[in-house]
Tab-separated table of C-alpha atoms and ligand atoms in Angstrom:
chain	number	residue	atom	x	y	z
N	21	UNK	CA	-3.614	-134.798	48.938
N	22	UNK	CA	-7.213	-133.630	49.347
N	23	UNK	CA	-8.216	-131.855	46.174
N	24	UNK	CA	-9.913	-128.457	46.314
N	25	UNK	CA	-11.753	-126.422	43.683
N	26	UNK	CA	-8.460	-124.902	42.543
N	27	UNK	CA	-7.113	-128.407	41.847
N	28	UNK	CA	-10.172	-129.598	39.934
N	29	UNK	CA	-9.875	-126.461	37.801
N	30	UNK	CA	-6.095	-126.302	37.516
N	31	UNK	CA	-6.206	-126.762	33.738
N	32	UNK	CA	-8.978	-124.212	33.310
N	33	UNK	CA	-8.758	-121.025	35.400
N	34	UNK	CA	-7.955	-119.813	38.923
N	35	UNK	CA	-10.854	-120.152	41.359
N	36	UNK	CA	-11.169	-117.315	43.852
N	37	UNK	CA	-13.245	-116.070	46.751
N	38	UNK	CA	-14.091	-112.698	48.300
N	39	UNK	CA	-12.687	-112.343	51.800
N	40	UNK	CA	-12.778	-110.014	54.781
N	41	UNK	CA	-10.656	-109.848	57.923
N	42	UNK	CA	-12.800	-112.503	59.664
N	43	UNK	CA	-12.593	-115.044	56.890
N	44	UNK	CA	-8.791	-115.041	56.807
N	45	UNK	CA	-8.692	-116.422	60.348
N	46	UNK	CA	-9.450	-119.841	61.837
N	47	UNK	CA	-11.429	-122.515	60.005
N	48	UNK	CA	-12.347	-120.325	57.078
N	49	UNK	CA	-8.684	-119.535	56.478
N	50	UNK	CA	-7.793	-123.212	56.116
N	51	UNK	CA	-10.807	-123.773	53.874
N	52	UNK	CA	-9.682	-120.870	51.661
N	53	UNK	CA	-6.146	-122.145	51.236
N	54	UNK	CA	-7.401	-125.685	50.557
N	55	UNK	CA	-10.077	-124.765	48.006
N	56	UNK	CA	-9.026	-121.516	46.318
N	57	UNK	CA	-5.976	-119.996	44.646
N	58	UNK	CA	-7.183	-116.407	44.367
N	59	UNK	CA	-8.871	-113.875	46.632
N	60	UNK	CA	-10.634	-110.534	46.328
N	61	UNK	CA	-10.941	-108.244	49.352
N	62	UNK	CA	-14.717	-107.878	49.733
N	63	UNK	CA	-14.561	-104.348	51.171
N	64	UNK	CA	-11.075	-103.557	52.483
N	65	UNK	CA	-9.712	-101.865	49.341
N	66	UNK	CA	-12.714	-99.645	48.711
N	67	UNK	CA	-12.137	-95.896	48.962
N	68	UNK	CA	-14.259	-95.404	52.099
N	69	UNK	CA	-12.111	-97.974	53.902
N	70	UNK	CA	-8.722	-96.805	52.612
N	71	UNK	CA	-9.207	-93.058	53.156
N	72	UNK	CA	-12.259	-92.500	55.377
N	73	UNK	CA	-11.149	-88.923	56.124
N	74	UNK	CA	-9.138	-86.896	53.664
N	75	UNK	CA	-5.420	-87.694	54.051
N	76	UNK	CA	-6.141	-90.171	56.877
N	77	UNK	CA	-5.364	-93.667	55.677
N	78	UNK	CA	-6.484	-97.024	56.956
N	79	UNK	CA	-4.402	-99.763	55.380
N	80	UNK	CA	-4.695	-102.270	58.206
N	81	UNK	CA	-7.413	-104.547	56.809
N	82	UNK	CA	-6.169	-104.502	53.232
N	83	UNK	CA	-2.584	-105.120	54.366
N	84	UNK	CA	-3.606	-108.118	56.474
N	85	UNK	CA	-5.511	-109.628	53.556
N	86	UNK	CA	-2.529	-109.117	51.258
N	87	UNK	CA	-0.210	-110.708	53.844
N	88	UNK	CA	-2.563	-113.699	54.114
N	89	UNK	CA	-2.562	-114.088	50.334
N	90	UNK	CA	1.211	-113.904	50.119
N	91	UNK	CA	1.646	-116.460	52.901
N	92	UNK	CA	-0.710	-118.863	51.122
N	93	UNK	CA	0.477	-118.133	47.571
N	94	UNK	CA	-2.885	-116.795	46.428
N	95	UNK	CA	-3.464	-114.380	43.586
N	96	UNK	CA	-5.192	-111.127	44.476
N	97	UNK	CA	-7.807	-109.235	42.502
N	98	UNK	CA	-7.974	-105.623	43.666
N	99	UNK	CA	-11.517	-104.338	44.219
N	100	UNK	CA	-12.138	-101.522	43.387
N	101	UNK	CA	-10.752	-98.169	42.274
N	102	UNK	CA	-13.780	-96.160	41.110
N	103	UNK	CA	-17.389	-96.821	42.109
N	104	UNK	CA	-20.538	-94.868	42.948
N	105	UNK	CA	-20.846	-96.637	46.338
N	106	UNK	CA	-18.694	-96.888	49.460
N	107	UNK	CA	-16.986	-93.565	48.870
N	108	UNK	CA	-15.934	-91.357	51.782
N	109	UNK	CA	-18.208	-88.371	52.417
N	110	UNK	CA	-15.424	-85.814	51.749
N	111	UNK	CA	-14.688	-87.056	48.239
N	112	UNK	CA	-17.041	-84.953	46.135
N	113	UNK	CA	-16.962	-81.700	48.153
N	114	UNK	CA	-14.444	-79.047	49.195
N	115	UNK	CA	-13.757	-77.821	52.733
N	116	UNK	CA	-16.840	-75.575	52.587
N	117	UNK	CA	-19.094	-78.393	51.477
N	118	UNK	CA	-19.401	-77.171	47.882
N	119	UNK	CA	-19.220	-79.696	45.074
N	120	UNK	CA	-15.695	-79.911	43.625
N	121	UNK	CA	-14.798	-79.185	40.010
N	122	UNK	CA	-14.076	-81.854	37.428
N	123	UNK	CA	-10.340	-81.030	37.587
N	124	UNK	CA	-10.215	-81.456	41.349
N	125	UNK	CA	-12.164	-84.697	41.278
N	126	UNK	CA	-9.961	-86.205	38.571
N	127	UNK	CA	-6.861	-85.124	40.518
N	128	UNK	CA	-8.267	-86.873	43.592
N	129	UNK	CA	-8.990	-89.972	41.520
N	130	UNK	CA	-5.477	-89.994	40.102
N	131	UNK	CA	-3.834	-89.552	43.506
N	132	UNK	CA	-6.010	-92.315	44.977
N	133	UNK	CA	-5.331	-94.774	42.172
N	134	UNK	CA	-1.581	-94.122	42.252
N	135	UNK	CA	-1.471	-94.519	46.021
N	136	UNK	CA	-3.435	-97.770	46.196
N	137	UNK	CA	-2.107	-99.433	43.059
N	138	UNK	CA	1.496	-98.606	43.990
N	139	UNK	CA	1.112	-99.943	47.503
N	140	UNK	CA	-0.057	-103.340	46.254
N	141	UNK	CA	1.856	-103.466	42.991
N	142	UNK	CA	3.807	-106.597	43.824
N	143	UNK	CA	0.691	-108.417	45.053
N	144	UNK	CA	-2.372	-107.457	43.016
N	145	UNK	CA	-2.388	-108.850	39.473
N	146	UNK	CA	-5.743	-107.431	38.346
N	147	UNK	CA	-7.901	-104.472	39.342
N	148	UNK	CA	-11.578	-103.757	39.033
N	149	UNK	CA	-10.890	-100.234	37.852
N	150	UNK	CA	-14.419	-99.005	37.224
N	151	UNK	CA	-17.335	-100.731	38.882
N	152	UNK	CA	-21.010	-100.593	37.838
N	153	UNK	CA	-21.039	-97.465	35.652
N	154	UNK	CA	-24.038	-98.547	33.546
N	155	UNK	CA	-27.513	-97.490	34.703
N	156	UNK	CA	-30.097	-100.016	35.926
N	157	UNK	CA	-32.674	-98.231	33.773
N	158	UNK	CA	-32.416	-99.752	30.302
N	159	UNK	CA	-33.442	-96.469	28.639
N	160	UNK	CA	-30.341	-94.757	30.068
N	161	UNK	CA	-26.642	-95.345	29.431
N	162	UNK	CA	-24.328	-94.286	32.245
N	163	UNK	CA	-25.529	-94.321	35.828
N	164	UNK	CA	-26.445	-91.012	37.345
N	165	UNK	CA	-23.581	-90.911	39.883
N	166	UNK	CA	-21.482	-88.094	41.349
N	167	UNK	CA	-18.674	-89.248	39.063
N	168	UNK	CA	-20.867	-88.855	36.024
N	169	UNK	CA	-22.458	-85.627	37.184
N	170	UNK	CA	-19.112	-83.904	37.824
N	171	UNK	CA	-16.867	-85.439	35.141
N	172	UNK	CA	-19.195	-86.620	32.381
N	173	UNK	CA	-18.047	-89.863	30.742
N	174	UNK	CA	-14.364	-88.926	31.137
N	175	UNK	CA	-14.019	-90.421	34.593
N	176	UNK	CA	-14.049	-93.910	33.082
N	177	UNK	CA	-11.298	-93.244	30.549
N	178	UNK	CA	-9.239	-91.404	33.166
N	179	UNK	CA	-9.514	-94.173	35.754
N	180	UNK	CA	-8.130	-96.741	33.313
N	181	UNK	CA	-5.361	-94.426	32.108
N	182	UNK	CA	-4.262	-93.653	35.686
N	183	UNK	CA	-4.342	-97.330	36.690
N	184	UNK	CA	-2.263	-98.289	33.667
N	185	UNK	CA	0.263	-95.540	34.409
N	186	UNK	CA	0.497	-96.700	38.005
N	187	UNK	CA	1.052	-100.364	37.085
N	188	UNK	CA	1.518	-101.127	33.387
N	189	UNK	CA	1.585	-104.857	34.113
N	190	UNK	CA	-1.747	-105.081	35.953
N	191	UNK	CA	-4.818	-106.441	34.198
N	192	UNK	CA	-7.513	-103.776	34.244
N	193	UNK	CA	-11.197	-104.700	34.362
N	194	UNK	CA	-14.518	-103.017	33.865
N	195	UNK	CA	-16.846	-104.823	36.311
N	196	UNK	CA	-20.669	-104.904	36.339
N	197	UNK	CA	-23.732	-106.964	37.276
N	198	UNK	CA	-26.652	-108.321	35.246
N	199	UNK	CA	-24.276	-108.380	32.290
N	200	UNK	CA	-26.130	-111.361	30.769
N	201	UNK	CA	-29.448	-109.517	30.490
N	202	UNK	CA	-29.562	-108.560	26.810
N	203	UNK	CA	-30.398	-104.873	27.347
N	204	UNK	CA	-27.614	-104.412	29.874
N	205	UNK	CA	-25.158	-106.552	27.940
N	206	UNK	CA	-25.589	-104.321	24.901
N	207	UNK	CA	-24.881	-101.181	26.908
N	208	UNK	CA	-21.792	-102.705	28.551
N	209	UNK	CA	-20.646	-103.843	25.110
N	210	UNK	CA	-21.139	-100.332	23.736
N	211	UNK	CA	-19.111	-98.836	26.582
N	212	UNK	CA	-16.260	-101.322	26.158
N	213	UNK	CA	-16.221	-101.031	22.393
N	214	UNK	CA	-15.899	-97.265	22.807
N	215	UNK	CA	-13.029	-97.662	25.267
N	216	UNK	CA	-11.216	-100.044	22.923
N	217	UNK	CA	-11.735	-97.711	19.957
N	218	UNK	CA	-10.201	-94.832	21.932
N	219	UNK	CA	-7.221	-96.958	22.934
N	220	UNK	CA	-8.099	-96.871	26.632
N	221	UNK	CA	-6.065	-99.586	28.408
N	222	UNK	CA	-8.878	-101.902	29.449
N	223	UNK	CA	-7.842	-105.559	29.386
N	224	UNK	CA	-10.905	-107.335	30.630
N	225	UNK	CA	-14.516	-107.342	31.598
N	226	UNK	CA	-15.833	-108.717	34.862
N	227	UNK	CA	-19.271	-110.227	34.952
N	228	UNK	CA	-20.103	-110.022	38.642
N	229	UNK	CA	-22.484	-112.983	38.349
N	230	UNK	CA	-24.795	-112.237	41.268
N	231	UNK	CA	-27.134	-114.711	39.686
N	232	UNK	CA	-29.944	-116.939	40.871
N	233	UNK	CA	-31.571	-120.280	40.168
N	234	UNK	CA	-33.717	-118.371	37.619
N	235	UNK	CA	-31.066	-116.580	35.574
N	236	UNK	CA	-29.067	-116.423	33.405
N	237	UNK	CA	-30.198	-118.915	30.797
N	238	UNK	CA	-27.454	-120.847	29.023
N	239	UNK	CA	-27.780	-118.998	25.722
N	240	UNK	CA	-27.660	-115.610	27.478
N	241	UNK	CA	-24.469	-116.612	29.268
N	242	UNK	CA	-22.786	-117.996	26.153
N	243	UNK	CA	-23.730	-114.975	24.052
N	244	UNK	CA	-22.329	-112.637	26.693
N	245	UNK	CA	-18.977	-114.410	26.937
N	246	UNK	CA	-18.640	-114.564	23.146
N	247	UNK	CA	-19.599	-110.929	22.650
N	248	UNK	CA	-17.187	-109.583	25.247
N	249	UNK	CA	-14.409	-111.850	24.009
N	250	UNK	CA	-14.999	-110.608	20.447
N	251	UNK	CA	-13.652	-107.237	21.617
N	252	UNK	CA	-10.348	-108.913	22.420
N	253	UNK	CA	-11.028	-108.698	26.141
N	254	UNK	CA	-10.388	-111.252	28.838
N	255	UNK	CA	-13.535	-112.289	30.668
N	256	UNK	CA	-13.708	-112.976	34.400
N	257	UNK	CA	-16.567	-114.070	36.595
N	258	UNK	CA	-15.854	-111.810	39.542
N	259	UNK	CA	-18.555	-112.099	42.246
N	260	UNK	CA	-20.339	-115.381	41.752
N	261	UNK	CA	-23.271	-116.528	43.866
N	262	UNK	CA	-26.554	-118.251	42.991
N	263	UNK	CA	-29.414	-116.908	45.082
N	264	UNK	CA	-32.441	-119.101	45.713
N	265	UNK	CA	-34.632	-116.005	45.221
N	266	UNK	CA	-35.322	-113.913	42.128
N	267	UNK	CA	-33.064	-110.836	41.775
N	268	UNK	CA	-34.214	-107.678	43.548
N	269	UNK	CA	-32.442	-104.366	43.853
N	270	UNK	CA	-34.182	-102.290	46.534
N	271	UNK	CA	-33.834	-103.039	50.208
N	272	UNK	CA	-37.090	-104.083	51.869
N	273	UNK	CA	-38.388	-105.731	55.035
N	274	UNK	CA	-38.935	-109.476	55.161
N	275	UNK	CA	-42.605	-110.319	54.666
N	276	UNK	CA	-44.053	-112.178	57.689
N	277	UNK	CA	-45.019	-115.174	55.537
N	278	UNK	CA	-41.871	-115.152	53.391
N	279	UNK	CA	-40.429	-118.641	53.195
N	280	UNK	CA	-36.644	-118.972	53.220
N	281	UNK	CA	-36.528	-122.736	53.538
N	282	UNK	CA	-33.839	-124.404	51.414
N	283	UNK	CA	-36.184	-127.057	50.033
N	284	UNK	CA	-35.130	-130.110	48.019
N	285	UNK	CA	-36.746	-128.550	44.983
N	286	UNK	CA	-34.655	-125.375	45.320
N	287	UNK	CA	-31.521	-127.438	45.915
N	288	UNK	CA	-32.186	-129.380	42.709
N	289	UNK	CA	-32.697	-126.169	40.716
N	290	UNK	CA	-29.541	-124.675	42.153
N	291	UNK	CA	-27.570	-127.833	41.380
N	292	UNK	CA	-28.723	-127.738	37.756
N	293	UNK	CA	-27.849	-124.046	37.464
N	294	UNK	CA	-24.378	-124.507	39.008
N	295	UNK	CA	-23.733	-127.428	36.668
N	296	UNK	CA	-24.834	-125.446	33.631
N	297	UNK	CA	-22.736	-122.377	34.363
N	298	UNK	CA	-19.556	-124.331	35.058
N	299	UNK	CA	-20.127	-126.432	31.931
N	300	UNK	CA	-20.202	-123.118	30.050
N	301	UNK	CA	-17.139	-121.724	31.859
N	302	UNK	CA	-15.138	-124.816	30.927
N	303	UNK	CA	-16.374	-124.671	27.348
N	304	UNK	CA	-15.129	-121.075	27.029
N	305	UNK	CA	-11.970	-121.444	29.082
N	306	UNK	CA	-9.920	-119.865	26.291
N	307	UNK	CA	-11.587	-116.549	27.158
N	308	UNK	CA	-12.184	-116.928	30.882
N	309	UNK	CA	-9.165	-116.247	33.059
N	310	UNK	CA	-10.730	-116.323	36.513
N	311	UNK	CA	-13.863	-117.301	38.433
N	312	UNK	CA	-14.381	-115.789	41.900
N	313	UNK	CA	-17.131	-116.588	44.421
N	314	UNK	CA	-18.536	-113.740	46.515
N	315	UNK	CA	-17.985	-114.922	50.130
N	316	UNK	CA	-16.860	-118.271	51.469
N	317	UNK	CA	-19.967	-119.924	52.863
N	318	UNK	CA	-23.730	-119.544	53.313
N	319	UNK	CA	-23.022	-118.389	56.874
N	320	UNK	CA	-21.488	-115.119	55.747
N	321	UNK	CA	-23.052	-114.401	52.384
N	322	UNK	CA	-23.934	-110.722	51.873
N	323	UNK	CA	-27.266	-112.093	50.553
N	324	UNK	CA	-28.295	-112.915	54.136
N	325	UNK	CA	-28.597	-109.135	54.608
N	326	UNK	CA	-29.440	-107.886	51.167
N	327	UNK	CA	-31.887	-106.941	49.798
N	328	UNK	CA	-33.932	-108.395	52.694
N	329	UNK	CA	-32.297	-108.149	56.138
N	330	UNK	CA	-32.496	-111.490	57.920
N	331	UNK	CA	-33.802	-113.543	55.008
N	332	UNK	CA	-31.537	-116.561	54.901
N	333	UNK	CA	-30.013	-117.389	51.551
N	334	UNK	CA	-27.955	-120.366	50.400
N	335	UNK	CA	-26.025	-119.167	47.372
N	336	UNK	CA	-22.575	-120.756	47.817
N	337	UNK	CA	-20.869	-124.160	47.735
N	338	UNK	CA	-20.166	-124.380	51.491
N	339	UNK	CA	-22.821	-124.518	54.218
N	340	UNK	CA	-22.955	-122.524	57.449
N	341	UNK	CA	-20.679	-125.083	59.134
N	342	UNK	CA	-18.187	-124.665	56.276
N	343	UNK	CA	-18.884	-128.160	54.937
N	344	UNK	CA	-19.026	-128.826	51.221
N	345	UNK	CA	-22.674	-128.897	50.146
N	346	UNK	CA	-23.966	-131.541	47.750
N	347	UNK	CA	-23.977	-128.863	45.036
N	348	UNK	CA	-20.175	-128.580	45.400
N	349	UNK	CA	-19.900	-131.766	43.358
N	350	UNK	CA	-21.954	-130.307	40.505
N	351	UNK	CA	-19.048	-127.901	40.123
N	352	UNK	CA	-16.072	-130.094	41.012
N	353	UNK	CA	-16.991	-133.226	39.038
N	354	UNK	CA	-17.955	-133.523	35.419
Q	422	G3I	O1	-18.110	-102.172	58.814
Q	422	G3I	C1	-19.373	-101.617	59.184
Q	422	G3I	C2	-19.632	-101.779	60.652
Q	422	G3I	O2	-18.672	-101.044	61.356
Q	422	G3I	C3	-21.048	-101.280	60.958
Q	422	G3I	O3	-21.334	-101.493	62.287
Q	422	G3I	C4	-22.071	-102.024	60.107
Q	422	G3I	C5	-23.486	-101.504	60.318
Q	422	G3I	O4	-24.263	-101.626	59.143
Q	422	G3I	O5	-21.754	-101.813	58.756
Q	422	G3I	C6	-20.470	-102.319	58.411
Q	422	G3I	O6	-20.264	-102.027	57.073
Q	422	G3I	C7	-20.953	-102.840	56.148
Q	422	G3I	C8	-19.903	-103.458	55.234
Q	422	G3I	O7	-20.538	-104.147	54.188
Q	422	G3I	C9	-18.981	-104.431	55.978
Q	422	G3I	O8	-19.705	-105.505	56.468
Q	422	G3I	C10	-21.895	-101.965	55.343
Q	422	G3I	O9	-22.956	-101.498	56.173
Q	422	G3I	C11	-22.463	-102.734	54.185
Q	422	G3I	O10	-23.210	-101.857	53.365
Q	422	G3I	C12	-21.327	-103.311	53.384
Q	422	G3I	O11	-21.870	-104.062	52.337
Q	422	G3I	C13	-20.994	-104.400	51.296
Q	422	G3I	C14	-21.555	-103.850	49.989
Q	422	G3I	O12	-20.719	-104.252	48.916
Q	422	G3I	C15	-21.614	-102.332	49.995
Q	422	G3I	O13	-22.394	-101.873	48.981
Q	422	G3I	C16	-20.912	-105.912	51.217
Q	422	G3I	O14	-20.226	-106.410	52.380
Q	422	G3I	C17	-20.145	-106.336	49.962
Q	422	G3I	O15	-20.274	-107.727	49.800
Q	422	G3I	C18	-20.738	-105.642	48.751
Q	422	G3I	O16	-19.977	-105.986	47.622
Q	422	G3I	C19	-20.464	-105.497	46.360
Q	422	G3I	C20	-19.263	-105.319	45.464
Q	422	G3I	O17	-18.314	-104.477	46.082
Q	422	G3I	C21	-19.672	-104.746	44.112
Q	422	G3I	N1	-20.681	-105.565	43.485
Q	422	G3I	C22	-21.850	-105.848	44.322
Q	422	G3I	C23	-21.417	-106.473	45.651
Q	422	G3I	C24	-22.596	-106.862	46.476
Q	422	G3I	O18	-23.340	-105.731	46.824
């Protein structure tokens, strides 16, 4: 038998990958079933995809991903139930275009969560219930989103309560990025501690892990895992990739002289970073119950389009021809 990542890590945690309807066909599909034992739909379960127009549902893509997972005996992480992005345009307004009330919005949230969670109840074992609610600005707490503007902080509590009612067995995650940066970590911790104190049914925290060869440092990563685990929460790495560029948030054009060569020096830095983070994941396996990569290979990484359209990135373990890169072995062998 040819071993895959899931086999190397069988005594540690499931190893997953974000997929779309292209990646579950052809060569990528066989790579996925060989290497991984869990998937996350990259976009297909987001609200804008499921219900683009009010009461008009589009289950096709999500259903085909779920069928693929069932056929290949893969776990499924559902992604996601409540987010400030990729929402349909009708969601926050009434038929006249006026902003809806808090009651109406929470009713819509409840109906949506019940509908989606129920449909995939026998397949999805964990949901990203609330995604990215903390502000990027370290002087602020919750992000200034339509959810926050209309509902105040209650939308977070409500989303978890509805998801738990819909499927009491599902693991329910709060999911966010830059969770290892101390100022953001503290705000995520504060949010989660508050949820736990109120008895809100949150079972885990997802660190998205859109990292780079520059961050996080080992002590930042270890502190984050220990702090979240100290709240009695499971910890998952939910959207892992290691960019060869420093983190940037705003979209911009590629500079004419911007170099996106995957040099030996960058490869060495990336190899060291991949080795370090998986050393840490194995060390804390008692708390970590899943590690998921965001996309299959460097060919299809979202980082080839974001934040700089057309700037090639090399963040994953498989190259554009779907071959294992040298860095694969920094993860698979220790
Ligand atoms: O499907 C349409 C296509 O019909 C259209 O022609 C094309 C033109 O731009 O857009 C296509 O939609 C794109 C979609 O991905 C599917 O490829 C959207 O423009 C694009 O914005 C969207 O990006 C997704 C992004 O979330 C949205 O913010 C990425 O694929 C997806 O990887 C990314 O995932 C997020 C997680 O959900 C949350 N954490 C961060 C992570 C990375 O941003």
